[in-house]
Short mmCIF file of C-alpha atoms in Angstrom, two decimals:
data_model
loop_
_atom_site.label_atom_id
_atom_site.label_comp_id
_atom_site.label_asym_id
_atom_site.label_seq_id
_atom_site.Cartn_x
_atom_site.Cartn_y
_atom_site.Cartn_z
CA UNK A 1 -15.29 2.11 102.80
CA UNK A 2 -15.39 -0.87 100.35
CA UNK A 3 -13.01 -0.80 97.98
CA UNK A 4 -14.23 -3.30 95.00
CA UNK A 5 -11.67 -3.42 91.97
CA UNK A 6 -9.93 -0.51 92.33
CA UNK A 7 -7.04 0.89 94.08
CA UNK A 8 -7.07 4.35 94.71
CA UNK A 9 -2.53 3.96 95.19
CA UNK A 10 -2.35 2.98 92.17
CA UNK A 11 -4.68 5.07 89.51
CA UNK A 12 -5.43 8.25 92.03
CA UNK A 13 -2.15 8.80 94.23
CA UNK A 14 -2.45 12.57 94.69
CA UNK A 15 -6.31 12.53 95.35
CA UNK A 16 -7.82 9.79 97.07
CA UNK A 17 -5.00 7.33 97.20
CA UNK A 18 -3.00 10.08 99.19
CA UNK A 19 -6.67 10.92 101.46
CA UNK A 20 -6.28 7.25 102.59
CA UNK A 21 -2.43 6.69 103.02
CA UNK A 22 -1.43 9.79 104.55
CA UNK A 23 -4.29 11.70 106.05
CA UNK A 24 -4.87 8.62 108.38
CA UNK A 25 -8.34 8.13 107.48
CA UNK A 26 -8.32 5.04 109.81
CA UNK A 27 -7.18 6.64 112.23
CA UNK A 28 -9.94 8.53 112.80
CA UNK A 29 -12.68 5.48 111.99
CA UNK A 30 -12.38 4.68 109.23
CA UNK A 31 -12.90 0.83 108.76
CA UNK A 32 -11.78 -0.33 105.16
CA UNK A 33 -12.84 -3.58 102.92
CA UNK A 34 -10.74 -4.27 99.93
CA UNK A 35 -11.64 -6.44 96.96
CA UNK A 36 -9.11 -7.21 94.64
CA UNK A 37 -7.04 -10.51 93.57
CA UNK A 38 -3.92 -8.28 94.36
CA UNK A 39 -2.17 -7.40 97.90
CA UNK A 40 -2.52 -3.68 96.52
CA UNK A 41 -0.89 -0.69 98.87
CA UNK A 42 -4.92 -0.23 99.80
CA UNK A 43 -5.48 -4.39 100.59
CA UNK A 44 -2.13 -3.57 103.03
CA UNK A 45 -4.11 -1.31 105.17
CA UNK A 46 -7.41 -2.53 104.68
CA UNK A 47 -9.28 -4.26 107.87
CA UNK A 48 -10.40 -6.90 105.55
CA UNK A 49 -8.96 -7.91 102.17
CA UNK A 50 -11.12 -10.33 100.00
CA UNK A 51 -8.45 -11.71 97.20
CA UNK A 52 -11.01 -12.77 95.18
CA UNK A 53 -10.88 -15.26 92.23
CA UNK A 54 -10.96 -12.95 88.83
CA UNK A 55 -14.33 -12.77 87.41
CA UNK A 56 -16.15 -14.12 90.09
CA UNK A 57 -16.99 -10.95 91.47
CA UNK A 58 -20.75 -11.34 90.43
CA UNK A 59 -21.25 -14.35 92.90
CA UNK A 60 -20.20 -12.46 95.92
CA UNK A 61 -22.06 -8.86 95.10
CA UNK A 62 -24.97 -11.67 95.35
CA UNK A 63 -24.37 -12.95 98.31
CA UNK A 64 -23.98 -9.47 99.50
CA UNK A 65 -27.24 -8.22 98.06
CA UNK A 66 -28.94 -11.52 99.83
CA UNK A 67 -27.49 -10.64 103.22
CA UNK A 68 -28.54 -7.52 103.02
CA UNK A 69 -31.89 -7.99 102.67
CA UNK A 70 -32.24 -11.44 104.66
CA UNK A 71 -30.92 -8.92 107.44
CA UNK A 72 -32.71 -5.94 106.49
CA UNK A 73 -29.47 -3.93 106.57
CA UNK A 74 -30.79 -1.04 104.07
CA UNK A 75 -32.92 1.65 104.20
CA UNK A 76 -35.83 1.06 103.54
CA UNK A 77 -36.87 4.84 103.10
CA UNK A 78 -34.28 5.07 100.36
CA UNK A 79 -35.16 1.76 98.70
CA UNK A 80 -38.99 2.56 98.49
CA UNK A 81 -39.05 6.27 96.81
CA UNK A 82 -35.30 6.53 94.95
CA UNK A 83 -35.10 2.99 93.55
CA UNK A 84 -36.96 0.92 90.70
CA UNK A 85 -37.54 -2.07 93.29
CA UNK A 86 -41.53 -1.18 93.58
CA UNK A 87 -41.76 -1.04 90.15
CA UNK A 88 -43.59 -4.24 89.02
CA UNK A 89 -42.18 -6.80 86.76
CA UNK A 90 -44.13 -7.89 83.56
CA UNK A 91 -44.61 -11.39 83.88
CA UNK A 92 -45.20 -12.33 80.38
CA UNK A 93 -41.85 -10.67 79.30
CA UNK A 94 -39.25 -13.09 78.69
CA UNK A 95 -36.57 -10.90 79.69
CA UNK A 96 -38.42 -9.73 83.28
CA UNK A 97 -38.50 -6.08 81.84
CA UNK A 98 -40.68 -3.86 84.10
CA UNK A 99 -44.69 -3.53 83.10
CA UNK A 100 -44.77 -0.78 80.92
CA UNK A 101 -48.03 1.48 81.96
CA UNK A 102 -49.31 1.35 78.35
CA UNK A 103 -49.68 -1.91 79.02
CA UNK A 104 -52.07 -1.31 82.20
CA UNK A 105 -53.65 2.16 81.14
CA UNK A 106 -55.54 2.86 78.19
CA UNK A 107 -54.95 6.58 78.41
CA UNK A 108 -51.15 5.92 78.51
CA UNK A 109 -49.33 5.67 75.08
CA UNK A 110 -45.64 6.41 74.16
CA UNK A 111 -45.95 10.32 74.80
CA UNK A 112 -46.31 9.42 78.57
CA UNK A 113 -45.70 6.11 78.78
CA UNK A 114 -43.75 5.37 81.79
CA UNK A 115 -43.58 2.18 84.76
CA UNK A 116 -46.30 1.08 87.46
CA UNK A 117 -46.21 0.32 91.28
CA UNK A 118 -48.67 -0.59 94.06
CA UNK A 119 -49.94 2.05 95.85
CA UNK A 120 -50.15 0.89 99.70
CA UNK A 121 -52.48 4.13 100.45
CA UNK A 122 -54.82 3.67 97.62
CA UNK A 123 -54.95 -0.32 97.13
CA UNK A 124 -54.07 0.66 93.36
CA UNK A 125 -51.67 0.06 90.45
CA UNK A 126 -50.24 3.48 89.68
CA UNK A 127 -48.54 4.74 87.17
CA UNK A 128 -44.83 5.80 88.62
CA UNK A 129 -44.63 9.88 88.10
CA UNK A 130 -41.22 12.26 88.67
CA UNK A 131 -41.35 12.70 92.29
CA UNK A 132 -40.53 15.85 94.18
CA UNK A 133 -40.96 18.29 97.23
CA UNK A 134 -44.46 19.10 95.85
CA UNK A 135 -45.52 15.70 95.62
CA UNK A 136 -43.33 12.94 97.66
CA UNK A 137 -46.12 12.52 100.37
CA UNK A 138 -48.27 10.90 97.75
CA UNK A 139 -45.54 8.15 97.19
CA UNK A 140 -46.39 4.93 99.09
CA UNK A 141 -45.04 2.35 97.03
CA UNK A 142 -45.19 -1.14 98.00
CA UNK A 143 -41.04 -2.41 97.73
CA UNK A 144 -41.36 -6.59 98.00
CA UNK A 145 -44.06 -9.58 97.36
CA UNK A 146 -46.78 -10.19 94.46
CA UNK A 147 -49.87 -7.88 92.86
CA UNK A 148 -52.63 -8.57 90.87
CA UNK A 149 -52.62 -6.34 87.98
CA UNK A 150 -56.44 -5.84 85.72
CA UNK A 151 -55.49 -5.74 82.20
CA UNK A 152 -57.75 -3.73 79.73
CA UNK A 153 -58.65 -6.54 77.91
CA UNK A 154 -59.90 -8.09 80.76
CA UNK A 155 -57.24 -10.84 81.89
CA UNK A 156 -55.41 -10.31 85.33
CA UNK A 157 -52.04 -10.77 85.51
CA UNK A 158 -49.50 -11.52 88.77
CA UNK A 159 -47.09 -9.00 88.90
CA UNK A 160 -43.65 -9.31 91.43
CA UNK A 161 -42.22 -6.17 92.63
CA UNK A 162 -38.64 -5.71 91.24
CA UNK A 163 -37.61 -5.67 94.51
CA UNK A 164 -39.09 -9.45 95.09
CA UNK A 165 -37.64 -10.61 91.94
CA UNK A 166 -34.28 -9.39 92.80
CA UNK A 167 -34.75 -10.74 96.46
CA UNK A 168 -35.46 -14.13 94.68
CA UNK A 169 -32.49 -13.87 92.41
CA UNK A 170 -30.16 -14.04 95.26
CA UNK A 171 -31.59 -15.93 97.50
CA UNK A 172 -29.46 -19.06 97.15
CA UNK A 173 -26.33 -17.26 97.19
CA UNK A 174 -24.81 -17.16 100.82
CA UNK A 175 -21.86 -16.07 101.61
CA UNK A 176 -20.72 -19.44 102.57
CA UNK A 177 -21.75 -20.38 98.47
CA UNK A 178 -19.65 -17.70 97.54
CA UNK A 179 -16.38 -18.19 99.29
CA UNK A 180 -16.22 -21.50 98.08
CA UNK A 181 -17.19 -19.85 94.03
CA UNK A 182 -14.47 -17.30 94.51
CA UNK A 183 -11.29 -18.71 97.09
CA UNK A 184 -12.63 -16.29 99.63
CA UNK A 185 -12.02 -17.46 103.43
CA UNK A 186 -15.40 -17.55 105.01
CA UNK A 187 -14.16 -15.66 108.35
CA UNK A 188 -12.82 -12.93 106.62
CA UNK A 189 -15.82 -12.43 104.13
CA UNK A 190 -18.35 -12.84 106.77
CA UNK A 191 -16.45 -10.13 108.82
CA UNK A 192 -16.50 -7.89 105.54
CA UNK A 193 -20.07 -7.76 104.72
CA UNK A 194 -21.15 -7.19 108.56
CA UNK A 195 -18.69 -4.20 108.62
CA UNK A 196 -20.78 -2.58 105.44
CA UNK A 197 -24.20 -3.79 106.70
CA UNK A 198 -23.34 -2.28 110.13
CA UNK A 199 -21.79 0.96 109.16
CA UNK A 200 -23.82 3.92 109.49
CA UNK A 201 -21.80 5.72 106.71
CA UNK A 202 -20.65 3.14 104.01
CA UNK A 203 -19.93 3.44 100.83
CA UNK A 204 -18.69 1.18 97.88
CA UNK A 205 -15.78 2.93 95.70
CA UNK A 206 -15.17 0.73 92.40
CA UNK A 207 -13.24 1.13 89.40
CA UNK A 208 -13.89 -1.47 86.56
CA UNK A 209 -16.96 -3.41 85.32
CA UNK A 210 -17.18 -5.78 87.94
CA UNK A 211 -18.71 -8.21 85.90
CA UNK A 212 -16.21 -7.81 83.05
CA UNK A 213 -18.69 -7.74 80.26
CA UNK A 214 -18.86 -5.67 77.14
CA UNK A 215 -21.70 -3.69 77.93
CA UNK A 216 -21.70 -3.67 81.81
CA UNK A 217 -20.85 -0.64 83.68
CA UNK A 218 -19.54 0.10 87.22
CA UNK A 219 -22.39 -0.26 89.61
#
């Protein structure tokens, strides 16, 4: 269990601050990561505690996100058909939004517009559809690298995956670049993110925005 910017003693004591101080929670496994600039109740019992600098919370989430992919400690299953990352990124949007379909498909307009992926069966660009028992075997997106996309007005376009684009995002930011960003000892953050990466059952509990900016939201 990571706890990042919150304490669970402090703002939940009868509920889940009192399921990890007195129903021994580590004692029976339970291996705990705290993030927070304070020695909180939870940072006393924790396995690790990162006392990160405030508002550099960002930098290490990165360096998280790189490790986790450089190792390929996620699943891929769940990445591929209950995540945006095969979604494909329009290049000629200064803001990297994702390719809109209307923008591929002439038969697509805004009463079913929608996103597109690479279909690894089919060779194609699909449109991206709701996705249930009835139809999940048709979904074979393609998660990370490049695609050329065949505009209707005849020009081609090279479209990343989101998942490539955030894989390139973060792909400076080790966790040795982040310790020295955020006053993080490299031993103890390298022991943190192998105990998430390595734990069959981990979780991330937060509390506020980590990025502390008006419109972000806990993630």
């Amino acid at each position: 269990l990571v706890m990042w910017g919150t304490c669970t003693s402090y703002h939940a004591p009868s509920g889940s601050g009192r399921a990890i101080a007195e129903l021994r929670a580590r004692e029976q496994g339970l291996n705990m990561v705290v993030v927070d600039p304070r020695f909180t109740p939870d940072a006393a019992m924790a396995d690790v505690w990162l006392p990160i600098r405030p508002g550099t919370d960002v930098a290490m989430m990165m360096a998280w996100i790189n490790y986790l992919i450089e190792n390929e400690k996620y699943d891929a299953e769940f990445v591929a058909k209950w995540t945006n990352l095969p979604f494909l990124v329009d290049p000629e949007d200064e803001g990297g939004a994702l390719l809109r379909a209307s923008k591929v498909f002439e038969d697509v307009d805004a009463r079913n517009e929608g996103y597109v992926y690479f279909d690894t069966a089919t060779g194609n660009v699909t449109k991206a559809f709701a996705m249930g028992p009835d139809n999940e075997d048709a979904y074979h997106p393609q998660t990370w690298g490049e695609v050329e996309v065949a505009l209707p007005d005849g020009r081609t376009i090279t479209c990343k995956t989101g998942g490539q684009a955030l894989k390139e995002s973060v792909q400076d930011w080790t966790i040795e670049k982040a310790c020295e960003l955020c006053w993080v000892p490299l031993e103890n953050a390298q022991k943190a993110v192998k105990l998430f990466a390595e734990s069959k059952y981990g979780g991330i509990g937060n509390g506020v925005s980590q990025d502390q900016f008006i419109q972000s939201a806990e993630s």
